[in-house]
CSV table of C-alpha atoms in Angstrom, one decimal:
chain,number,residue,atom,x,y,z
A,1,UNK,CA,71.6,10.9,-10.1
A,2,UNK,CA,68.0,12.3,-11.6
A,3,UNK,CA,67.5,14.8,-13.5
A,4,UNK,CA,65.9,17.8,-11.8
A,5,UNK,CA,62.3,18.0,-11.5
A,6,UNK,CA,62.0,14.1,-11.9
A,7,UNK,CA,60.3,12.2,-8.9
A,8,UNK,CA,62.1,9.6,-7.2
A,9,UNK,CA,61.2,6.1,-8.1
A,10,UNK,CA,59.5,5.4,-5.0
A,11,UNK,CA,56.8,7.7,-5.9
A,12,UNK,CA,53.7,6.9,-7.1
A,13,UNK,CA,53.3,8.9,-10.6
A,14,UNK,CA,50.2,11.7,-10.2
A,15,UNK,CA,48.1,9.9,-13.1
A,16,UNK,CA,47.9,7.1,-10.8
A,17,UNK,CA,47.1,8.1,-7.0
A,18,UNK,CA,43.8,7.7,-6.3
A,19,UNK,CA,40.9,6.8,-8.2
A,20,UNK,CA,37.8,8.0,-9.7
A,21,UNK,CA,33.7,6.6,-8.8
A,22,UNK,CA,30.8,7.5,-10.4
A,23,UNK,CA,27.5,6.9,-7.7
A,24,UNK,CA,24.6,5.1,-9.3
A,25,UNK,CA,22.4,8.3,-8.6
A,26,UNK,CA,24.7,10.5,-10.9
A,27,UNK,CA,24.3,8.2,-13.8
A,28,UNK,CA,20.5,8.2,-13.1
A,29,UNK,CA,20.5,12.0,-13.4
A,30,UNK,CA,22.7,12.1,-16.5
A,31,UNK,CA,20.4,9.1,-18.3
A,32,UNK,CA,17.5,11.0,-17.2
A,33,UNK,CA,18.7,14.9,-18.6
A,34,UNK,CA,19.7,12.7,-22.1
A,35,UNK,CA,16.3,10.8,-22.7
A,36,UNK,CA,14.5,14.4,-22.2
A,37,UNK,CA,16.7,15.8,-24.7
A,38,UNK,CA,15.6,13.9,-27.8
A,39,UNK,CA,13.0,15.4,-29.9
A,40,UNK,CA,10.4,13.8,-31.7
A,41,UNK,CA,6.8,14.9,-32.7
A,42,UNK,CA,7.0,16.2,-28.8
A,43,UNK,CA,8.9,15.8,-25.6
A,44,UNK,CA,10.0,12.7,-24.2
A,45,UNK,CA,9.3,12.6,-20.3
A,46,UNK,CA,11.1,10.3,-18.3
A,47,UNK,CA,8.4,8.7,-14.6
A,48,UNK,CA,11.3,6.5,-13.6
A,49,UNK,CA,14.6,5.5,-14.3
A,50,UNK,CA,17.6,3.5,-12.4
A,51,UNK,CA,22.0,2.9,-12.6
A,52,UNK,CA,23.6,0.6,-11.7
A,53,UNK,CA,28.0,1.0,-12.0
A,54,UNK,CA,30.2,-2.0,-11.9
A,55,UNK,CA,33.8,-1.0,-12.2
A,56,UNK,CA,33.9,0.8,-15.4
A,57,UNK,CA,30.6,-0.3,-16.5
A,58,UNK,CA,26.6,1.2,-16.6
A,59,UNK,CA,23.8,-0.6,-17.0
A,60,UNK,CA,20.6,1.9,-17.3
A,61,UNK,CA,16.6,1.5,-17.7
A,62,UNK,CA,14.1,4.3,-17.9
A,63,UNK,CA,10.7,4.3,-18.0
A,64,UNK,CA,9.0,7.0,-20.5
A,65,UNK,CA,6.4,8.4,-21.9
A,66,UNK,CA,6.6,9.5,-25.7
A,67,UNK,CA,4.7,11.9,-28.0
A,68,UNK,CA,1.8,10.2,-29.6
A,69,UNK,CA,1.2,10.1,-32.5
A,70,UNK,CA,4.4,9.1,-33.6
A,71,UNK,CA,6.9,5.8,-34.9
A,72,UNK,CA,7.1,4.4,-31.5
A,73,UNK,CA,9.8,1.9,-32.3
A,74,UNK,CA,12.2,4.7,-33.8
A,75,UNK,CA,11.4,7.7,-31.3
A,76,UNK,CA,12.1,4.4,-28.3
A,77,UNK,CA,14.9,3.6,-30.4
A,78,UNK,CA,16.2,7.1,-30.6
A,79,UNK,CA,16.1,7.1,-26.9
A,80,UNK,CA,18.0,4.3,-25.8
A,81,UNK,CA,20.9,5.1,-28.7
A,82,UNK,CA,21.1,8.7,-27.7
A,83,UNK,CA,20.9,8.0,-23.9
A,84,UNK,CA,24.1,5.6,-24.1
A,85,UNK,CA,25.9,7.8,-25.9
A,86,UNK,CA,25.5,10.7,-23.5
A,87,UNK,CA,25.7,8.5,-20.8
A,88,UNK,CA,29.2,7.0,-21.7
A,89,UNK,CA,30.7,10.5,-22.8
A,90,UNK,CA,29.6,12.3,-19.8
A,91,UNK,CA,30.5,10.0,-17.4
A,92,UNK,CA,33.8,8.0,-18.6
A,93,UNK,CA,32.2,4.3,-18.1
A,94,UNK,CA,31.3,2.0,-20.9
A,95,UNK,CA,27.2,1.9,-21.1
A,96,UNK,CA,26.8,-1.2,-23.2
A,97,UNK,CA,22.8,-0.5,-24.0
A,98,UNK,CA,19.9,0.8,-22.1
A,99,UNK,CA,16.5,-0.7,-21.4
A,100,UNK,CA,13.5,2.0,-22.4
A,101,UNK,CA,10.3,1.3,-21.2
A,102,UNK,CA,7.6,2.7,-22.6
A,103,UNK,CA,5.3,3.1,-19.8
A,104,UNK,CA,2.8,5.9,-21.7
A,105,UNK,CA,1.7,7.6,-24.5
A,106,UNK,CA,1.0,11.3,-24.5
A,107,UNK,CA,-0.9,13.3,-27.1
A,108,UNK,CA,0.3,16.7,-28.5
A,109,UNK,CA,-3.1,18.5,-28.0
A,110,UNK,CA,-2.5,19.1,-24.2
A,111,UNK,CA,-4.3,16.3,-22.9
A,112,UNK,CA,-2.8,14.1,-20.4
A,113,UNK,CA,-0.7,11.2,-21.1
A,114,UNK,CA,-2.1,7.8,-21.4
A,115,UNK,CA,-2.1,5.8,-18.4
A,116,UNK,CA,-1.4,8.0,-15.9
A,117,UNK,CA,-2.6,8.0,-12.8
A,118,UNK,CA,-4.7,12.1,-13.5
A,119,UNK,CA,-6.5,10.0,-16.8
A,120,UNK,CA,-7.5,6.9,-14.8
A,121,UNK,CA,-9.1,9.6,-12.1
A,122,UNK,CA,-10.7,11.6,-15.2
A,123,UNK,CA,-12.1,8.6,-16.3
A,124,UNK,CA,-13.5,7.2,-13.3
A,125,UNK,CA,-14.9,10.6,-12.6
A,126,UNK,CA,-16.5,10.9,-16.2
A,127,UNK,CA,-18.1,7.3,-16.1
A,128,UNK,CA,-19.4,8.4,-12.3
A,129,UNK,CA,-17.6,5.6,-10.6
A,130,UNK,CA,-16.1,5.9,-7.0
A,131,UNK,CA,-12.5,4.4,-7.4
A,132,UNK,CA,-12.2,3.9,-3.4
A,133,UNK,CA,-15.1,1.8,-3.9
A,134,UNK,CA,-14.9,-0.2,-6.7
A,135,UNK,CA,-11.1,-0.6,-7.2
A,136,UNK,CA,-10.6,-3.6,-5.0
A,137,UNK,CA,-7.6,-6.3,-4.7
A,138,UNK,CA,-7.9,-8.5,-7.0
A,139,UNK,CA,-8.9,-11.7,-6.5
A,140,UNK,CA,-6.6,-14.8,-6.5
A,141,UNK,CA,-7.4,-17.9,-8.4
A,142,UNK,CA,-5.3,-20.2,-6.8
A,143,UNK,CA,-4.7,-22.8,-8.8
A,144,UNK,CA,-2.5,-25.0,-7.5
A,145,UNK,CA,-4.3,-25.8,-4.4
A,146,UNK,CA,-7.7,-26.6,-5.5
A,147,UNK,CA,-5.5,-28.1,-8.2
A,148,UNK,CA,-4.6,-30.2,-6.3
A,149,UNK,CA,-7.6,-30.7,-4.1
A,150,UNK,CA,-9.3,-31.2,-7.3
A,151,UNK,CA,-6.8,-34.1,-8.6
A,152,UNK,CA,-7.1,-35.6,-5.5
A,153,UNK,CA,-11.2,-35.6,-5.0
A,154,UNK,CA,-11.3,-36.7,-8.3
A,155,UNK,CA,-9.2,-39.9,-7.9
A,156,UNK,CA,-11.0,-40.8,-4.8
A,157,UNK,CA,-14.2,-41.0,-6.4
A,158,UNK,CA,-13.1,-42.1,-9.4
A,159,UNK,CA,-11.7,-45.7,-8.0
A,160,UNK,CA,-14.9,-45.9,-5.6
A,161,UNK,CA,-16.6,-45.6,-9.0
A,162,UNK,CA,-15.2,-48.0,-10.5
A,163,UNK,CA,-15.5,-50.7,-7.5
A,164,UNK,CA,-19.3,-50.0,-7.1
A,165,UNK,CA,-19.9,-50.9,-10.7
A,166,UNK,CA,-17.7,-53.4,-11.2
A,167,UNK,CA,-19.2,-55.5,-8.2
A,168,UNK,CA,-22.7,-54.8,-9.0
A,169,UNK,CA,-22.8,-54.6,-12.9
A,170,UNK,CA,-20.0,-57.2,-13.8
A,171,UNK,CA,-20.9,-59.3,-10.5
A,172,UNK,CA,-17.3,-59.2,-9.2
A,173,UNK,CA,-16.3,-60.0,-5.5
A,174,UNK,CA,-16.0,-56.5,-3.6
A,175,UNK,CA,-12.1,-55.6,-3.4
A,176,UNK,CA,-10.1,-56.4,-0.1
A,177,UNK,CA,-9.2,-52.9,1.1
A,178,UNK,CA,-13.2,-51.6,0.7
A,179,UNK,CA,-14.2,-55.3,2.6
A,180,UNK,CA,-11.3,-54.0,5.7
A,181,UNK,CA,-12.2,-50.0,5.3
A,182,UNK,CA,-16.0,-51.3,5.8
A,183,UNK,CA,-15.2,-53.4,8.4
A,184,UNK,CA,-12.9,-51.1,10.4
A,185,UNK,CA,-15.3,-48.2,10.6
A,186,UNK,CA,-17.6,-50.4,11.6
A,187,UNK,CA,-16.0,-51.5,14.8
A,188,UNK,CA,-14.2,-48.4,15.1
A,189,UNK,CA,-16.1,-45.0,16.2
A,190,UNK,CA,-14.8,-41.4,16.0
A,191,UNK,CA,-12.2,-40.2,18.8
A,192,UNK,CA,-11.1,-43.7,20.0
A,193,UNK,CA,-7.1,-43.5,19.6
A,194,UNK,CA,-4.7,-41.7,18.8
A,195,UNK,CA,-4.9,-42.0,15.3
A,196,UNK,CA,-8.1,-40.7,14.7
A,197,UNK,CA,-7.8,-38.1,16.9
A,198,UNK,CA,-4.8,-37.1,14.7
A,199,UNK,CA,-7.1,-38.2,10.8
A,200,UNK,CA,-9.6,-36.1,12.3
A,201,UNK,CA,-7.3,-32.8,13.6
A,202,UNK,CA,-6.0,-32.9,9.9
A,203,UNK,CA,-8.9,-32.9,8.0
A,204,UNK,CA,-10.6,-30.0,9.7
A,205,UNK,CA,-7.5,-28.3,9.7
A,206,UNK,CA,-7.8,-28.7,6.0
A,207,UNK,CA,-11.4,-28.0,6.0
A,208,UNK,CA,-10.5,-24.2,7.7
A,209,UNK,CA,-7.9,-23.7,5.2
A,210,UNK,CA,-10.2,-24.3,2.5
A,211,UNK,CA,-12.7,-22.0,4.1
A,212,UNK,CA,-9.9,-18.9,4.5
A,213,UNK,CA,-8.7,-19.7,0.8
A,214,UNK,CA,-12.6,-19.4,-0.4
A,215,UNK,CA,-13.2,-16.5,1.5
A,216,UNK,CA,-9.8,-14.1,1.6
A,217,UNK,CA,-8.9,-12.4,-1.8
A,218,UNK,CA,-4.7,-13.0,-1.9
A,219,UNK,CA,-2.7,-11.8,-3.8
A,220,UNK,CA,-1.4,-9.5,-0.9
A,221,UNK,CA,1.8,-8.0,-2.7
A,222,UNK,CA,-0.2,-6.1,-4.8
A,223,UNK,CA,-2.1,-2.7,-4.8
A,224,UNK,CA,-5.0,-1.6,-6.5
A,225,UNK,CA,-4.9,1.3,-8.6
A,226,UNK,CA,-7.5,3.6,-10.2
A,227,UNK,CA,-9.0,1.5,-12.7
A,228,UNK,CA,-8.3,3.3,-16.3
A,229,UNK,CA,-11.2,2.6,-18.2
A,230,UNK,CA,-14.4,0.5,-17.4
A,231,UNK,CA,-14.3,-3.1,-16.8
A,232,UNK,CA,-10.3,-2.9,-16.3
A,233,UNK,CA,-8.2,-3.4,-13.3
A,234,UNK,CA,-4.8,-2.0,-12.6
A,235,UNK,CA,-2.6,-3.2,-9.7
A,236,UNK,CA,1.1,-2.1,-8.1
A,237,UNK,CA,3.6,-4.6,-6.7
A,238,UNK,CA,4.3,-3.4,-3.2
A,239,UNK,CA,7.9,-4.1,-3.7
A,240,UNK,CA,8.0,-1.7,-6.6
A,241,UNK,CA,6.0,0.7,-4.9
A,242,UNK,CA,8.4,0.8,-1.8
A,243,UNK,CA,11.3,1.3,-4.2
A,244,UNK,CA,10.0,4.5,-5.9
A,245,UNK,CA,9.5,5.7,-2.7
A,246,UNK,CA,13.0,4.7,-1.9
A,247,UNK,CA,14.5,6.9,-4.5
A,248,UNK,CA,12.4,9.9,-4.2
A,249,UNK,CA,12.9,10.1,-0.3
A,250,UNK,CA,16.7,9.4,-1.1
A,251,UNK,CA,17.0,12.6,-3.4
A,252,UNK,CA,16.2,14.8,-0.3
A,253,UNK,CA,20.0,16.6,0.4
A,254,UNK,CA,21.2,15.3,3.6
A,255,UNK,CA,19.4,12.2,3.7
A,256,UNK,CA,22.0,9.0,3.3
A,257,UNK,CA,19.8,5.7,3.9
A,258,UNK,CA,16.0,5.0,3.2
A,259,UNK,CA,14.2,2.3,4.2
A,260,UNK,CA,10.4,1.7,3.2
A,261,UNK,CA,8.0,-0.9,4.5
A,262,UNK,CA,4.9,-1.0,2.4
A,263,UNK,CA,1.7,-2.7,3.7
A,264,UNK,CA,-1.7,-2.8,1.8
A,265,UNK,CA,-2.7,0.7,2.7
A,266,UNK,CA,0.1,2.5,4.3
A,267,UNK,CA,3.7,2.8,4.1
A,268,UNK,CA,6.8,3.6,6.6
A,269,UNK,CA,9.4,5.4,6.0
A,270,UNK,CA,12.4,5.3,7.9
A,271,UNK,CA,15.2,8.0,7.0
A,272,UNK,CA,18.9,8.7,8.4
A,273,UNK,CA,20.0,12.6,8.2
A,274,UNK,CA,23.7,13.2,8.1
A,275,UNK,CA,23.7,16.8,8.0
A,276,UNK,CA,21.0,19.7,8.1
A,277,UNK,CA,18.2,20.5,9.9
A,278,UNK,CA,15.7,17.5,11.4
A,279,UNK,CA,12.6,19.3,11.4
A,280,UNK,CA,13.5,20.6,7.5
A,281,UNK,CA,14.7,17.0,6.6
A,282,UNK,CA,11.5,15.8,8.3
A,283,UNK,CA,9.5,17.9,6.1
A,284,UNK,CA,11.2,17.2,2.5
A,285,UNK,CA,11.1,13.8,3.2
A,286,UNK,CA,7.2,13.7,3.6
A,287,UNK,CA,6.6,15.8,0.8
A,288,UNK,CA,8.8,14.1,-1.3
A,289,UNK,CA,6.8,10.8,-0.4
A,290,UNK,CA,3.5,12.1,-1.0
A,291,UNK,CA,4.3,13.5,-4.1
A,292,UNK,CA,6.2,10.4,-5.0
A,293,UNK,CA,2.6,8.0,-3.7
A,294,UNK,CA,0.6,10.4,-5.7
A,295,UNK,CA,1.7,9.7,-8.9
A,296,UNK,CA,1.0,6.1,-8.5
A,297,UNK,CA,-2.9,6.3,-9.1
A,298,UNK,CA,-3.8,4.4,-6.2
A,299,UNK,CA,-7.1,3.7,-5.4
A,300,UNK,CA,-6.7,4.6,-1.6
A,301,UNK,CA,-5.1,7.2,-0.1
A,302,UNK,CA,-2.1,6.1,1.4
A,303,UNK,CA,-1.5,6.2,5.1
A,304,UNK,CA,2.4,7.6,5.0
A,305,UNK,CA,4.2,7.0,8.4
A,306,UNK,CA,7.9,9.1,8.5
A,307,UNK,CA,10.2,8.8,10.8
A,308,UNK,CA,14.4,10.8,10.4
A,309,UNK,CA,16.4,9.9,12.7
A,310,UNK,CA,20.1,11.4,12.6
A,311,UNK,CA,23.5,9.6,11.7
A,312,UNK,CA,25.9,9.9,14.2
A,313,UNK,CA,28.0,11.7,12.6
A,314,UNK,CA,25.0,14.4,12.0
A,315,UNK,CA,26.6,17.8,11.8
A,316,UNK,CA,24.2,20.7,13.0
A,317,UNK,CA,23.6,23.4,10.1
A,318,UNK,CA,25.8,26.6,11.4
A,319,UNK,CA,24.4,30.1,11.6
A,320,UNK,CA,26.4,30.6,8.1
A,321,UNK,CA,24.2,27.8,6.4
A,322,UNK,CA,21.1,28.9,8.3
A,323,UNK,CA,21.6,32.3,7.6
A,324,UNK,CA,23.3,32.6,4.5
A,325,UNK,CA,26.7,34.2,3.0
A,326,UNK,CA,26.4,38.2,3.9
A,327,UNK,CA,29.5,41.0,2.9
């Protein structure tokens, strides 16, 4: 018989019932409050960040901008030692390091920080450039293709080269497979079978692809971006691009999934509301975007394209919510 007050052995003690999750976007939060807290020769601002929780572990990366001048190897190390620690103690789980990016320097006289997108604009404004005009994509090299084209050219001529002189300097009989080429394009004109039809489809499909690779600039994954100082180019994955504005649409309250297509001068957004108000929701979320696009210094204003839709479980705000608590 047990002891009063004990619980049966069948049931599950109270420490264990349940358990406990940390979301990725309250470890951002914390990592991001903890680099802004360290003090150096100024404040330590924080333009990006990101979590990630597996099990009972955090990996974190921030991108920030530190006081200059300053020791930027102990203010960054600062950082990351003080941003685990605050991390860990905060939230339970074992942050093993954190990656700090130093994406910008900014001085202590009030000017802007280094880099950013308002300097690159001051700059270009100052040296009386238009940045819609001259920021353009930049141009791919693409070296592996005319490589290869190269390579190839080069052989060709290079053992034609060497038959020509050896039959007319060294007085050597011409080589079999030049005597057959000569004497099949002699008996053979253009278009006759098949199989020239088909030599002759693939080398002006080759010839066109040539053509679109000399005239197109590539390198379509990437934006351009103000241009920070004469004579320099600056450029924005697309990829990255869409997931900034991935996490700045997703910190709108009621919004649960975000997805971003990013072309090379617009972007859609496509946003699920679970609860609130659609037109409200519709509203934050583009102004959360724009904001979110303007800080990326692009050289072109970007077309934004946003679009909530509700989940079906979308509960309606009440006349409370709307309205607010009264006595």
């Amino acid at each position: 018989m047990s002891a009063p007050g004990t619980p049966p052995a069948s049931r599950t003690a109270p420490d264990e019932r349940g358990s406990t999750t940390v979301a990725n976007r309250a470890v951002r939060r914390i990592a991001e409050r903890a680099a802004t807290e360290v003090r150096a020769a100024g404040p330590v601002r924080v333009s990006g960040a990101s979590a990630s929780v597996r099990g009972r572990r955090a990996t974190v990366a921030l991108d920030v901008t530190l006081p200059y001048p300053g020791p930027l190897d102990e203010v960054g190390e600062r950082v990351r030692s003080h941003v685990v620690d605050r991390t860990a103690r905060l939230t339970g789980l074992t942050v093993p390091s954190a990656r700090i990016h130093v994406r910008a320097l900014s001085r202590q006289d009030g000017t802007e920080p280094a880099g950013s997108a308002g300097s690159a604009r001051a700059v270009a404004t100052e040296t009386g450039q238009n940045p819609t005009r001259t920021a353009r994509r930049p141009w791919s090299q693409r070296r592996l293709p005319m490589g290869l084209f190269a390579l190839t050219a080069a052989t060709a001529c290079g053992v034609l080269l060497y038959e020509v002189v050896s039959v007319h300097a060294a007085g050597r009989p011409a080589a079999r497979w030049r005597v057959d080429l000569v004497d099949w394009l002699s008996s053979h004109g253009p278009g006759v079978t098949a199989t020239d039809l088909a030599a002759a489809a693939g080398v002006f499909a080759l010839g066109v692809w040539l053509l679109i690779l000399a005239v197109t600039p590539g390198k379509r994954r990437r934006i351009p971006l103000v241009a920070p100082a004469p004579g320099m180019r600056a450029t924005l994955e697309r990829a990255a691009a869409a997931a900034l504005l991935r996490d700045a649409v997703s910190d709108v309250p009621g919004i649960t999934r975000v997805r971003v297509r990013m072309g090379r001068r617009g972007a859609r957004v496509r946003a699920r509301l679970g609860f609130g108000d659609r037109d409200a929701a519709l509203d934050a979320v583009r102004r959360a975007a724009l904001a979110a696009a303007d800080g990326f210094g692009l050289a072109r204003p970007l077309k934004l394209r946003v679009r909530v839709r509700t989940e079906p479980t979308w509960r309606a705000p009440t006349a409370h919510e709307e309205g607010g608590s009264t006595r």
